[in-house]
């Protein structure tokens, strides 16, 4: 039996994922759940004690005619939980006082909504959130027997197979659990990241300003002091009150809560786009007629806002698509049904209602995203038009510079003549009286005529070569 106890202890530690809140307390899973159940008895938590679910499951197994092997695991768990005379295991579990555990998990302010739309402000700890998300699934572990029906010890090979089976079931049981790292998405002290994660018994929402956890019977909306969140709380309250609770077959609570969050997200996207869309369209129209530095600077600022909006809309779009592409996530969206069936999920093909809900709001997000993309395309076209106008202006400046260079080159040969006449030489044209008016006028006329002829020749060649158009 000591070999079985050691194997049982190792399997418990091997099947526990790292980073889980249950890793903070030594011992096996029964010890951890029993130790953490004390906080659920606090009136503020309001969450169900998952240890009671575990105990009721074992009691049902014993009363339904279970064999000796079915009753072996609870007995062995009781021994490992400190049922021995020494009580050493109980001492290890109780080594962390309750107030120290609560201090380790920082409390988060939130608005808690019930199924009728009523809400109140409260503070919840991360421990409460983790335990609430795991309350339903605590009854799902099907312990494989370690002893035979006759009570005889099993062989080492049989024990190894049973341990392997049990580790596999624990691994499947712990898949998609709500983890400590997941709570970063709803913590206002961390930067927001677009996310819609489907975990066991809970939905994690981080869309724009909305950070929420949706359970089968409640919604927790975090960061209640933000003005956007206060406005969102009113929308969620009206949405939850608009549908009677007895119609949960057609509109379960999690779908109504999720739809209320989607409505707030779509409204926020519409408002943000409508805040600058008219100004940007008017600015683009003005720039097509006349461009100034002030208008170009305004275009740059609005383009930055548009790029930020496109990034947020694209993130939300990809998040919804990623959930639609995963059939398992779609099936786990039915939290109410999961609770009624004691954690048994529906088939991965039966999720038509969830698919319709996500697709309808994905189309709305696509519509807003497409409007923003059209606006971005119009902005790019205007930028191209401005670039063409600037190129044309630069070309005109180049033509002007070329014209000035041609005229300057045409008259530059006159400097040679002037330089020659400045020489200290005896020329016949000066005559006895030191000069002649006729020669002066003749030389000037010849210089101007030659310069004008040269300019005409050069401009004619430039036009024919296509370098300049009148």
Short mmCIF file of C-alpha atoms in Angstrom, two decimals:
data_model
loop_
_atom_site.label_atom_id
_atom_site.label_comp_id
_atom_site.label_asym_id
_atom_site.label_seq_id
_atom_site.Cartn_x
_atom_site.Cartn_y
_atom_site.Cartn_z
CA UNK A 1 0.00 0.00 0.00
CA UNK A 2 2.89 2.41 0.54
CA UNK A 3 3.84 1.93 -3.10
CA UNK A 4 0.28 2.83 -4.08
CA UNK A 5 0.36 5.93 -1.88
CA UNK A 6 3.60 7.14 -3.42
CA UNK A 7 2.27 6.55 -6.94
CA UNK A 8 -0.96 8.31 -6.05
CA UNK A 9 0.95 11.28 -4.62
CA UNK A 10 3.18 11.54 -7.72
CA UNK A 11 0.21 11.34 -10.08
CA UNK A 12 -1.48 14.19 -8.24
CA UNK A 13 1.58 16.41 -8.54
CA UNK A 14 2.22 15.41 -12.17
CA UNK A 15 -1.35 16.11 -13.24
CA UNK A 16 -1.42 19.60 -11.71
CA UNK A 17 -0.52 22.36 -14.23
CA UNK A 18 2.13 24.84 -13.22
CA UNK A 19 0.98 28.34 -12.49
CA UNK A 20 -2.41 27.19 -11.15
CA UNK A 21 -3.69 28.54 -7.90
CA UNK A 22 -3.93 25.00 -6.58
CA UNK A 23 -0.16 24.73 -6.85
CA UNK A 24 0.15 27.21 -4.01
CA UNK A 25 -1.08 24.64 -1.49
CA UNK A 26 0.84 21.38 -0.95
CA UNK A 27 -0.84 18.04 -1.11
CA UNK A 28 -3.18 16.31 -3.49
CA UNK A 29 -6.20 17.80 -5.21
CA UNK A 30 -8.66 16.80 -2.51
CA UNK A 31 -6.52 18.59 0.08
CA UNK A 32 -6.20 21.69 -2.07
CA UNK A 33 -9.91 21.94 -2.79
CA UNK A 34 -10.73 21.29 0.84
CA UNK A 35 -8.32 23.97 2.01
CA UNK A 36 -9.57 26.56 -0.48
CA UNK A 37 -13.23 25.86 0.27
CA UNK A 38 -13.04 27.90 3.48
CA UNK A 39 -13.12 31.16 1.60
CA UNK A 40 -16.25 30.27 -0.33
CA UNK A 41 -18.18 30.18 2.94
CA UNK A 42 -17.61 33.93 3.23
CA UNK A 43 -20.91 35.75 2.53
CA UNK A 44 -19.24 38.06 0.08
CA UNK A 45 -18.14 35.35 -2.32
CA UNK A 46 -21.51 33.82 -3.13
CA UNK A 47 -19.82 31.04 -5.07
CA UNK A 48 -20.57 27.37 -4.74
CA UNK A 49 -18.35 25.09 -2.71
CA UNK A 50 -16.73 22.71 -5.14
CA UNK A 51 -15.66 20.39 -2.34
CA UNK A 52 -19.30 19.67 -1.66
CA UNK A 53 -19.72 18.72 -5.29
CA UNK A 54 -16.75 16.37 -5.02
CA UNK A 55 -18.07 14.79 -1.81
CA UNK A 56 -21.58 14.41 -3.21
CA UNK A 57 -20.14 12.69 -6.28
CA UNK A 58 -18.27 10.17 -4.16
CA UNK A 59 -21.30 9.64 -1.94
CA UNK A 60 -23.46 8.96 -4.96
CA UNK A 61 -20.93 6.46 -6.20
CA UNK A 62 -20.94 4.64 -2.86
CA UNK A 63 -24.74 4.58 -2.54
CA UNK A 64 -25.28 3.36 -6.09
CA UNK A 65 -23.78 -0.02 -5.44
CA UNK A 66 -20.16 0.72 -6.22
CA UNK A 67 -17.63 -2.05 -5.83
CA UNK A 68 -14.75 -2.18 -3.40
CA UNK A 69 -12.44 -0.76 -6.00
CA UNK A 70 -14.74 2.29 -6.44
CA UNK A 71 -14.59 2.95 -2.71
CA UNK A 72 -10.82 2.46 -2.51
CA UNK A 73 -9.89 5.88 -3.89
CA UNK A 74 -11.95 7.98 -1.41
CA UNK A 75 -10.49 5.96 1.44
CA UNK A 76 -6.98 6.41 0.11
CA UNK A 77 -7.64 10.11 -0.44
CA UNK A 78 -8.78 10.38 3.15
CA UNK A 79 -5.54 8.83 4.35
CA UNK A 80 -3.48 11.15 2.19
CA UNK A 81 -5.57 14.14 3.33
CA UNK A 82 -4.39 13.79 6.87
CA UNK A 83 -6.68 11.10 8.20
CA UNK A 84 -3.77 9.31 9.86
CA UNK A 85 -2.78 9.60 13.45
CA UNK A 86 0.11 11.95 12.83
CA UNK A 87 -1.97 14.65 11.10
CA UNK A 88 1.15 15.83 9.29
CA UNK A 89 -0.63 16.41 5.99
CA UNK A 90 -3.28 18.58 7.65
CA UNK A 91 -0.56 20.68 9.20
CA UNK A 92 1.01 21.26 5.78
CA UNK A 93 -2.29 22.32 4.23
CA UNK A 94 -3.17 24.71 7.06
CA UNK A 95 0.31 26.26 7.07
CA UNK A 96 -1.05 29.25 5.10
CA UNK A 97 -3.62 31.25 7.11
CA UNK A 98 -6.66 32.50 5.28
CA UNK A 99 -5.84 36.19 5.69
CA UNK A 100 -2.38 35.63 4.20
CA UNK A 101 -3.83 33.85 1.17
CA UNK A 102 -6.34 36.66 0.63
CA UNK A 103 -3.56 39.22 0.93
CA UNK A 104 -1.51 37.36 -1.69
CA UNK A 105 -4.39 37.62 -4.15
CA UNK A 106 -5.14 41.28 -4.78
CA UNK A 107 -8.83 42.12 -4.84
CA UNK A 108 -10.33 43.60 -7.98
CA UNK A 109 -13.22 46.06 -8.02
CA UNK A 110 -16.06 45.06 -10.30
CA UNK A 111 -19.78 45.30 -10.97
CA UNK A 112 -21.50 41.95 -10.41
CA UNK A 113 -24.64 41.35 -12.53
CA UNK A 114 -27.11 38.57 -11.79
CA UNK A 115 -29.51 36.88 -14.18
CA UNK A 116 -32.20 39.54 -13.67
CA UNK A 117 -29.92 42.43 -14.56
CA UNK A 118 -29.43 43.64 -10.99
CA UNK A 119 -25.88 44.60 -10.17
CA UNK A 120 -23.82 45.74 -7.24
CA UNK A 121 -20.29 46.93 -6.76
CA UNK A 122 -18.04 44.51 -4.97
CA UNK A 123 -14.45 43.44 -4.59
CA UNK A 124 -13.43 39.91 -5.57
CA UNK A 125 -10.10 38.23 -5.18
CA UNK A 126 -8.34 36.22 -7.81
CA UNK A 127 -8.82 33.16 -5.64
CA UNK A 128 -12.60 33.57 -5.74
CA UNK A 129 -12.53 33.89 -9.51
CA UNK A 130 -10.41 30.78 -9.93
CA UNK A 131 -12.61 28.72 -7.64
CA UNK A 132 -15.83 29.92 -9.23
CA UNK A 133 -14.55 28.87 -12.64
CA UNK A 134 -13.64 25.41 -11.35
CA UNK A 135 -16.70 24.66 -9.25
CA UNK A 136 -18.59 22.75 -11.96
CA UNK A 137 -15.68 20.72 -13.22
CA UNK A 138 -14.70 19.44 -9.79
CA UNK A 139 -17.15 16.54 -10.22
CA UNK A 140 -15.73 15.44 -13.54
CA UNK A 141 -12.68 13.51 -12.36
CA UNK A 142 -13.40 9.85 -12.69
CA UNK A 143 -10.84 8.16 -10.47
CA UNK A 144 -9.73 4.80 -11.88
CA UNK A 145 -9.58 2.14 -9.17
CA UNK A 146 -6.20 1.19 -7.76
CA UNK A 147 -7.34 -2.05 -6.14
CA UNK A 148 -9.10 -5.03 -7.62
CA UNK A 149 -12.62 -6.01 -6.69
CA UNK A 150 -11.36 -8.82 -4.54
CA UNK A 151 -9.11 -6.46 -2.59
CA UNK A 152 -5.88 -8.10 -3.80
CA UNK A 153 -2.92 -5.94 -4.74
CA UNK A 154 -2.38 -5.33 -8.43
CA UNK A 155 0.81 -6.00 -10.28
CA UNK A 156 3.26 -3.22 -11.03
CA UNK A 157 2.28 -3.27 -14.71
CA UNK A 158 -1.42 -2.90 -13.86
CA UNK A 159 -0.67 -0.09 -11.43
CA UNK A 160 1.38 1.72 -14.10
CA UNK A 161 -1.51 1.45 -16.57
CA UNK A 162 -3.98 2.76 -14.00
CA UNK A 163 -1.68 5.65 -13.15
CA UNK A 164 -1.29 6.48 -16.83
CA UNK A 165 -5.06 6.44 -17.29
CA UNK A 166 -5.56 8.65 -14.28
CA UNK A 167 -2.93 11.18 -15.39
CA UNK A 168 -4.55 11.34 -18.82
CA UNK A 169 -7.95 12.04 -17.29
CA UNK A 170 -6.53 14.71 -15.00
CA UNK A 171 -4.82 16.33 -17.98
CA UNK A 172 -8.09 16.36 -19.93
CA UNK A 173 -9.89 17.61 -16.84
CA UNK A 174 -7.53 20.57 -16.42
CA UNK A 175 -7.49 21.64 -20.05
CA UNK A 176 -8.72 25.18 -20.62
CA UNK A 177 -8.94 25.94 -16.93
CA UNK A 178 -8.98 29.58 -15.86
CA UNK A 179 -5.41 30.36 -14.83
CA UNK A 180 -3.78 33.16 -12.89
CA UNK A 181 -2.20 34.51 -16.08
CA UNK A 182 -5.65 34.78 -17.68
CA UNK A 183 -6.71 37.30 -15.05
CA UNK A 184 -4.26 39.82 -16.47
CA UNK A 185 -6.80 40.45 -19.21
CA UNK A 186 -9.40 41.77 -16.78
CA UNK A 187 -7.00 43.55 -14.40
CA UNK A 188 -7.08 47.34 -15.04
CA UNK A 189 -3.48 47.67 -13.84
CA UNK A 190 -2.27 45.86 -16.97
CA UNK A 191 -2.43 47.07 -20.56
CA UNK A 192 -5.50 45.82 -22.38
CA UNK A 193 -5.22 43.23 -25.12
CA UNK A 194 -8.07 42.19 -27.35
CA UNK A 195 -9.21 38.75 -26.24
CA UNK A 196 -12.27 36.51 -26.15
CA UNK A 197 -11.11 33.35 -24.43
CA UNK A 198 -13.41 30.43 -23.75
CA UNK A 199 -12.32 28.64 -20.59
CA UNK A 200 -14.01 25.93 -18.60
CA UNK A 201 -17.12 27.44 -17.01
CA UNK A 202 -16.14 31.04 -17.77
CA UNK A 203 -15.69 33.48 -20.67
CA UNK A 204 -12.88 36.04 -20.56
CA UNK A 205 -13.67 39.25 -22.44
CA UNK A 206 -11.20 42.04 -23.11
CA UNK A 207 -12.63 44.15 -25.94
CA UNK A 208 -11.83 47.86 -26.03
CA UNK A 209 -12.81 49.23 -22.61
CA UNK A 210 -14.79 46.12 -21.61
CA UNK A 211 -13.05 43.70 -19.26
CA UNK A 212 -15.41 41.09 -17.97
CA UNK A 213 -15.85 37.52 -16.82
CA UNK A 214 -19.06 35.74 -17.76
CA UNK A 215 -20.21 32.75 -15.71
CA UNK A 216 -23.35 30.70 -16.14
CA UNK A 217 -25.31 32.87 -13.69
CA UNK A 218 -23.38 36.13 -13.32
CA UNK A 219 -21.29 38.69 -15.12
CA UNK A 220 -18.38 40.56 -13.54
CA UNK A 221 -17.53 43.88 -15.18
CA UNK A 222 -14.18 45.27 -14.03
CA UNK A 223 -12.78 48.80 -13.76
CA UNK A 224 -16.15 50.26 -12.66
CA UNK A 225 -14.77 53.79 -12.15
CA UNK A 226 -14.13 54.36 -15.86
CA UNK A 227 -16.85 56.47 -17.56
CA UNK A 228 -17.05 54.08 -20.50
CA UNK A 229 -17.59 51.14 -18.15
CA UNK A 230 -20.37 52.97 -16.30
CA UNK A 231 -22.13 53.58 -19.59
CA UNK A 232 -21.61 49.95 -20.55
CA UNK A 233 -23.13 48.79 -17.26
CA UNK A 234 -26.40 50.54 -18.13
CA UNK A 235 -26.54 48.82 -21.52
CA UNK A 236 -25.83 45.44 -19.95
CA UNK A 237 -28.50 45.97 -17.30
CA UNK A 238 -31.14 46.86 -19.87
CA UNK A 239 -30.16 43.94 -22.06
CA UNK A 240 -30.36 41.42 -19.21
CA UNK A 241 -33.71 42.78 -18.06
CA UNK A 242 -35.23 42.79 -21.53
CA UNK A 243 -35.44 38.98 -21.73
CA UNK A 244 -37.29 37.02 -19.02
CA UNK A 245 -35.21 34.61 -17.04
CA UNK A 246 -37.57 31.69 -17.78
CA UNK A 247 -36.57 31.89 -21.46
CA UNK A 248 -33.04 30.73 -20.80
CA UNK A 249 -33.62 27.77 -23.11
CA UNK A 250 -33.65 30.11 -26.08
CA UNK A 251 -31.52 32.92 -24.62
CA UNK A 252 -29.24 31.62 -21.86
CA UNK A 253 -27.68 34.13 -19.55
CA UNK A 254 -24.19 33.85 -21.01
CA UNK A 255 -25.49 34.60 -24.52
CA UNK A 256 -27.43 37.66 -23.35
CA UNK A 257 -24.43 38.92 -21.40
CA UNK A 258 -22.09 38.26 -24.31
CA UNK A 259 -24.48 40.00 -26.70
CA UNK A 260 -24.65 43.02 -24.40
CA UNK A 261 -20.86 43.26 -24.45
CA UNK A 262 -20.84 42.99 -28.24
CA UNK A 263 -23.45 45.75 -28.49
CA UNK A 264 -21.28 48.05 -26.39
CA UNK A 265 -18.22 47.22 -28.47
CA UNK A 266 -20.00 47.91 -31.77
CA UNK A 267 -21.44 51.17 -30.40
CA UNK A 268 -18.00 52.25 -29.24
CA UNK A 269 -16.53 51.53 -32.66
CA UNK A 270 -19.33 53.47 -34.36
CA UNK A 271 -18.86 56.46 -32.08
CA UNK A 272 -15.11 56.52 -32.49
CA UNK A 273 -15.33 56.33 -36.27
CA UNK A 274 -18.10 58.91 -36.43
CA UNK A 275 -16.04 61.31 -34.32
CA UNK A 276 -13.53 61.98 -37.09
CA UNK A 277 -15.03 60.55 -40.29
CA UNK A 278 -16.92 63.76 -41.36
CA UNK A 279 -13.94 65.99 -40.65
CA UNK A 280 -11.62 63.73 -42.57
CA UNK A 281 -13.93 63.58 -45.58
CA UNK A 282 -14.28 67.38 -45.63
CA UNK A 283 -10.52 67.79 -45.31
CA UNK A 284 -9.91 65.42 -48.21
CA UNK A 285 -12.31 67.40 -50.36
CA UNK A 286 -10.57 70.68 -49.47
CA UNK A 287 -7.14 69.24 -50.18
CA UNK A 288 -8.23 68.16 -53.65
CA UNK A 289 -8.82 71.84 -54.47
CA UNK A 290 -6.08 73.58 -52.51
CA UNK A 291 -3.31 72.26 -50.30
CA UNK A 292 -1.71 74.20 -47.48
CA UNK A 293 0.69 73.21 -44.74
CA UNK A 294 -2.04 73.53 -42.10
CA UNK A 295 -4.36 71.19 -44.01
CA UNK A 296 -1.58 68.70 -44.61
CA UNK A 297 -0.77 68.67 -40.88
CA UNK A 298 -4.44 68.11 -40.04
CA UNK A 299 -4.48 65.23 -42.52
CA UNK A 300 -1.49 63.67 -40.80
CA UNK A 301 -3.15 63.81 -37.36
CA UNK A 302 -6.41 62.33 -38.63
CA UNK A 303 -4.51 59.62 -40.47
CA UNK A 304 -2.89 58.58 -37.19
CA UNK A 305 -6.32 58.29 -35.53
CA UNK A 306 -7.60 56.29 -38.47
CA UNK A 307 -4.68 53.87 -38.31
CA UNK A 308 -5.25 53.32 -34.60
CA UNK A 309 -8.93 52.67 -35.19
CA UNK A 310 -8.18 50.22 -37.99
CA UNK A 311 -5.81 48.31 -35.71
CA UNK A 312 -8.45 47.97 -32.97
CA UNK A 313 -11.19 46.96 -35.40
CA UNK A 314 -8.89 44.41 -37.02
CA UNK A 315 -8.01 42.90 -33.63
CA UNK A 316 -11.67 42.51 -32.70
CA UNK A 317 -12.41 41.04 -36.10
CA UNK A 318 -9.64 38.47 -35.82
CA UNK A 319 -10.67 37.60 -32.25
CA UNK A 320 -14.23 36.78 -33.28
CA UNK A 321 -13.01 34.80 -36.28
CA UNK A 322 -10.64 32.76 -34.13
CA UNK A 323 -13.52 31.71 -31.86
CA UNK A 324 -15.71 30.86 -34.85
CA UNK A 325 -12.97 28.67 -36.28
CA UNK A 326 -12.73 26.54 -33.11
CA UNK A 327 -15.64 24.13 -32.71
CA UNK A 328 -14.57 23.21 -29.18
CA UNK A 329 -14.67 26.84 -28.07
CA UNK A 330 -18.09 27.24 -29.66
CA UNK A 331 -19.38 24.21 -27.78
CA UNK A 332 -17.99 25.48 -24.46
CA UNK A 333 -19.87 28.77 -24.86
CA UNK A 334 -23.00 27.07 -23.46
CA UNK A 335 -22.17 27.69 -19.79
CA UNK A 336 -25.73 27.24 -18.53
CA UNK A 337 -26.06 23.86 -20.18
CA UNK A 338 -22.61 22.92 -18.90
CA UNK A 339 -23.71 23.67 -15.35
CA UNK A 340 -26.99 21.77 -15.66
CA UNK A 341 -25.20 18.72 -17.04
CA UNK A 342 -22.57 18.86 -14.29
CA UNK A 343 -19.72 19.86 -16.56
CA UNK A 344 -20.47 17.58 -19.49
CA UNK A 345 -19.92 19.64 -22.66
CA UNK A 346 -22.07 19.28 -25.75
CA UNK A 347 -20.77 17.91 -29.01
CA UNK A 348 -18.46 20.10 -31.08
CA UNK A 349 -20.92 20.13 -34.00
CA UNK A 350 -23.95 21.36 -32.02
CA UNK A 351 -23.36 25.10 -31.60
CA UNK A 352 -25.70 26.77 -34.08
CA UNK A 353 -26.98 29.44 -31.67
CA UNK A 354 -23.49 30.48 -30.61
CA UNK A 355 -22.34 30.57 -34.21
CA UNK A 356 -25.25 32.80 -35.23
CA UNK A 357 -24.55 35.17 -32.36
CA UNK A 358 -20.87 35.58 -33.18
CA UNK A 359 -21.44 35.80 -36.93
CA UNK A 360 -24.06 38.54 -36.58
CA UNK A 361 -21.75 40.80 -34.62
CA UNK A 362 -18.79 39.85 -36.75
CA UNK A 363 -20.71 41.26 -39.70
CA UNK A 364 -21.24 44.52 -37.81
CA UNK A 365 -17.55 44.75 -36.99
CA UNK A 366 -16.73 43.97 -40.61
CA UNK A 367 -19.04 46.77 -41.73
CA UNK A 368 -17.31 49.32 -39.50
CA UNK A 369 -13.92 47.98 -40.49
CA UNK A 370 -14.78 48.23 -44.19
CA UNK A 371 -15.91 51.83 -43.74
CA UNK A 372 -12.61 52.63 -42.11
CA UNK A 373 -10.74 50.87 -44.91
CA UNK A 374 -12.62 52.92 -47.53
CA UNK A 375 -11.75 56.05 -45.63
CA UNK A 376 -8.13 54.95 -45.50
CA UNK A 377 -8.19 54.29 -49.24
CA UNK A 378 -9.62 57.78 -49.87
CA UNK A 379 -6.88 59.22 -47.68
CA UNK A 380 -4.25 57.33 -49.64
CA UNK A 381 -5.72 58.58 -52.93
CA UNK A 382 -5.60 62.15 -51.67
CA UNK A 383 -2.02 61.67 -50.56
CA UNK A 384 -1.17 60.37 -54.03
CA UNK A 385 -2.90 63.39 -55.56
CA UNK A 386 -0.91 65.73 -53.33
CA UNK A 387 2.25 63.92 -54.30
CA UNK A 388 1.41 64.36 -57.99
CA UNK A 389 0.71 68.03 -57.45
CA UNK A 390 4.01 68.46 -55.65
CA UNK A 391 5.81 66.65 -58.47
CA UNK A 392 4.18 68.95 -61.04
CA UNK A 393 5.19 71.99 -59.03
CA UNK A 394 8.73 70.70 -58.79
CA UNK A 395 8.78 70.15 -62.54
CA UNK A 396 7.64 73.74 -63.13
CA UNK A 397 10.42 74.97 -60.90
CA UNK A 398 12.90 72.88 -62.86
CA UNK A 399 11.62 74.35 -66.14
CA UNK A 400 11.98 77.85 -64.73
CA UNK A 401 15.49 77.09 -63.61
CA UNK A 402 16.31 75.66 -67.02
CA UNK A 403 14.89 78.75 -68.76
CA UNK A 404 16.99 81.04 -66.63
CA UNK A 405 20.05 78.91 -67.36
CA UNK A 406 19.38 79.10 -71.11
CA UNK A 407 19.07 82.91 -71.09
CA UNK A 408 22.14 83.23 -68.92
CA UNK A 409 24.11 80.97 -71.26
CA UNK A 410 22.94 82.93 -74.31
CA UNK A 411 24.24 86.21 -72.95
CA UNK A 412 27.41 84.81 -71.43
CA UNK A 413 29.34 85.09 -74.77
CA UNK A 414 28.97 88.87 -74.52
CA UNK A 415 31.33 88.79 -71.58
CA UNK A 416 34.03 87.65 -73.96
CA UNK A 417 33.50 90.64 -76.23
CA UNK A 418 33.40 93.02 -73.29
CA UNK A 419 36.59 91.54 -71.98
CA UNK A 420 38.31 91.99 -75.30
CA UNK A 421 37.33 95.62 -75.51
CA UNK A 422 38.66 96.16 -72.01
CA UNK A 423 42.15 95.26 -73.14
CA UNK A 424 44.72 98.04 -73.13
CA UNK A 425 45.19 97.87 -76.90
CA UNK A 426 45.19 100.44 -79.73
CA UNK A 427 42.18 99.54 -81.90
CA UNK A 428 41.21 101.31 -85.15
CA UNK A 429 37.66 101.76 -83.98
CA UNK A 430 38.66 104.15 -81.28
CA UNK A 431 39.93 106.66 -83.85
CA UNK A 432 41.77 109.79 -82.99
CA UNK A 433 39.08 111.09 -80.64
CA UNK A 434 39.02 107.88 -78.49
CA UNK A 435 35.87 106.18 -79.82
CA UNK A 436 32.97 106.05 -82.19
CA UNK A 437 29.22 106.01 -81.42
CA UNK A 438 28.51 104.00 -84.51
CA UNK A 439 30.82 101.19 -83.51
CA UNK A 440 29.29 101.09 -80.00
CA UNK A 441 25.73 100.83 -81.28
CA UNK A 442 26.69 98.24 -83.84
CA UNK A 443 28.45 95.99 -81.34
CA UNK A 444 25.54 96.17 -78.88
CA UNK A 445 23.01 95.38 -81.61
CA UNK A 446 25.00 92.40 -82.80
CA UNK A 447 25.35 91.06 -79.24
CA UNK A 448 21.61 91.31 -78.53
CA UNK A 449 20.66 89.81 -81.87
CA UNK A 450 23.02 86.90 -81.39
CA UNK A 451 21.77 86.31 -77.81
CA UNK A 452 18.12 86.32 -78.83
CA UNK A 453 18.82 84.03 -81.74
CA UNK A 454 20.66 81.65 -79.46
CA UNK A 455 17.79 81.66 -76.92
CA UNK A 456 15.27 80.92 -79.66
CA UNK A 457 17.36 78.06 -80.99
CA UNK A 458 17.79 76.50 -77.52
CA UNK A 459 14.09 76.76 -76.59
CA UNK A 460 13.10 75.26 -79.92
CA UNK A 461 15.39 72.31 -79.31
CA UNK A 462 14.07 71.88 -75.72
CA UNK A 463 10.44 71.81 -76.90
CA UNK A 464 11.12 69.32 -79.65
CA UNK A 465 12.98 67.05 -77.25
CA UNK A 466 9.98 67.07 -74.85
CA UNK A 467 11.79 68.61 -71.89
CA UNK A 468 9.39 71.55 -71.64
CA UNK A 469 5.78 72.20 -72.62
CA UNK A 470 4.17 75.62 -72.84
#
